[in-house]
XYZ file of C-alpha atoms in Angstrom:
105
model
C -38.888 44.933 13.681
C -38.520 40.803 14.109
C -42.342 40.474 14.016
C -41.931 42.565 10.505
C -39.522 40.020 9.179
C -41.767 37.342 10.076
C -44.320 38.941 8.382
C -42.361 39.426 5.522
C -41.269 35.952 5.238
C -44.938 33.833 5.665
C -45.981 36.883 2.615
C -43.174 35.907 0.452
C -43.326 32.647 0.606
C -47.179 32.679 0.889
C -47.610 30.103 4.245
C -50.329 31.388 6.397
C -49.828 30.813 10.075
C -53.418 28.984 10.282
C -52.974 26.413 7.751
C -50.718 23.335 8.108
C -47.155 23.219 6.999
C -47.183 19.449 6.577
C -47.926 18.843 2.720
C -45.596 21.817 1.647
C -42.756 20.726 3.599
C -43.001 17.197 2.415
C -43.222 18.369 -1.300
C -40.355 20.444 -0.544
C -38.614 17.840 0.752
C -38.587 15.482 -1.782
C -37.719 17.963 -4.495
C -34.542 18.508 -2.104
C -33.758 14.774 -2.219
C -34.362 14.877 -6.111
C -32.017 17.471 -6.755
C -29.697 16.257 -4.024
C -29.690 12.843 -6.202
C -28.987 14.407 -9.236
C -26.131 16.094 -8.312
C -24.508 12.908 -6.579
C -25.264 11.332 -9.860
C -23.029 13.957 -11.747
C -20.163 13.971 -9.047
C -19.864 10.058 -9.170
C -20.152 10.351 -13.379
C -16.876 12.987 -12.814
C -15.335 10.829 -10.733
C -15.571 7.627 -12.427
C -14.876 9.073 -15.954
C -12.639 11.756 -15.269
C -11.200 11.641 -11.818
C -9.831 8.359 -11.257
C -8.355 7.782 -14.917
C -6.393 10.896 -14.309
C -5.028 9.950 -10.693
C -4.282 6.547 -12.150
C -2.110 8.725 -14.874
C -0.652 10.855 -12.225
C 0.017 7.951 -9.789
C 2.205 5.955 -12.678
C 3.642 9.099 -13.604
C 4.941 9.867 -9.855
C 5.613 6.243 -9.338
C 8.442 6.392 -12.143
C 7.053 2.758 -13.247
C 9.301 0.985 -15.699
C 8.315 1.575 -19.589
C 10.037 -1.450 -20.301
C 8.212 -3.583 -18.147
C 5.048 -3.343 -20.016
C 4.715 -5.147 -23.582
C 4.636 -2.533 -26.133
C 1.920 -2.402 -28.158
C 3.432 -1.040 -31.593
C 6.146 -3.013 -32.590
C 8.574 -2.179 -35.290
C 8.720 -4.350 -38.227
C 12.274 -5.257 -39.539
C 12.970 -3.963 -42.875
C 15.287 -6.481 -45.113
C 18.332 -4.627 -46.845
C 16.726 -4.778 -50.290
C 18.759 -3.801 -53.601
C 17.636 -1.492 -56.601
C 17.497 -4.563 -58.653
C 15.582 -7.023 -56.630
C 13.220 -4.290 -55.857
C 12.707 -3.369 -59.705
C 12.915 -7.250 -60.782
C 9.881 -7.085 -57.865
C 7.703 -4.270 -59.507
C 8.080 -5.727 -63.403
C 6.801 -9.210 -62.477
C 3.771 -7.281 -60.460
C 3.139 -5.199 -63.638
C 3.068 -8.507 -65.723
C 1.137 -10.128 -63.192
C -1.291 -7.388 -63.484
C -1.318 -7.165 -67.515
C -2.008 -10.777 -67.605
C -5.373 -11.033 -65.346
C -6.632 -7.961 -67.545
C -5.887 -10.037 -70.984
C -7.867 -12.899 -69.174
C -11.129 -10.906 -68.621
């Protein structure tokens, strides 16, 4: 039974016991190394672009960093209290300026 399995293996893989396996094994080895290198590159890319940033965010979340220590990215502008009259005067002056520019053209 074992001999039959061995003969089937040689026939299925196109290997003859009379031939040297040197070049076949080296080409197979180089193909496997190329694929392993490609897989390693993909894993490194995933680690760099997905795993590390996510882990850093999770770490910051669970560490409970105080957000007041960080400088805010956006700041709110303080609005001055404007009256309706001042807004109306501002709007009228803008309209007059536009009309004077149009008449100069």
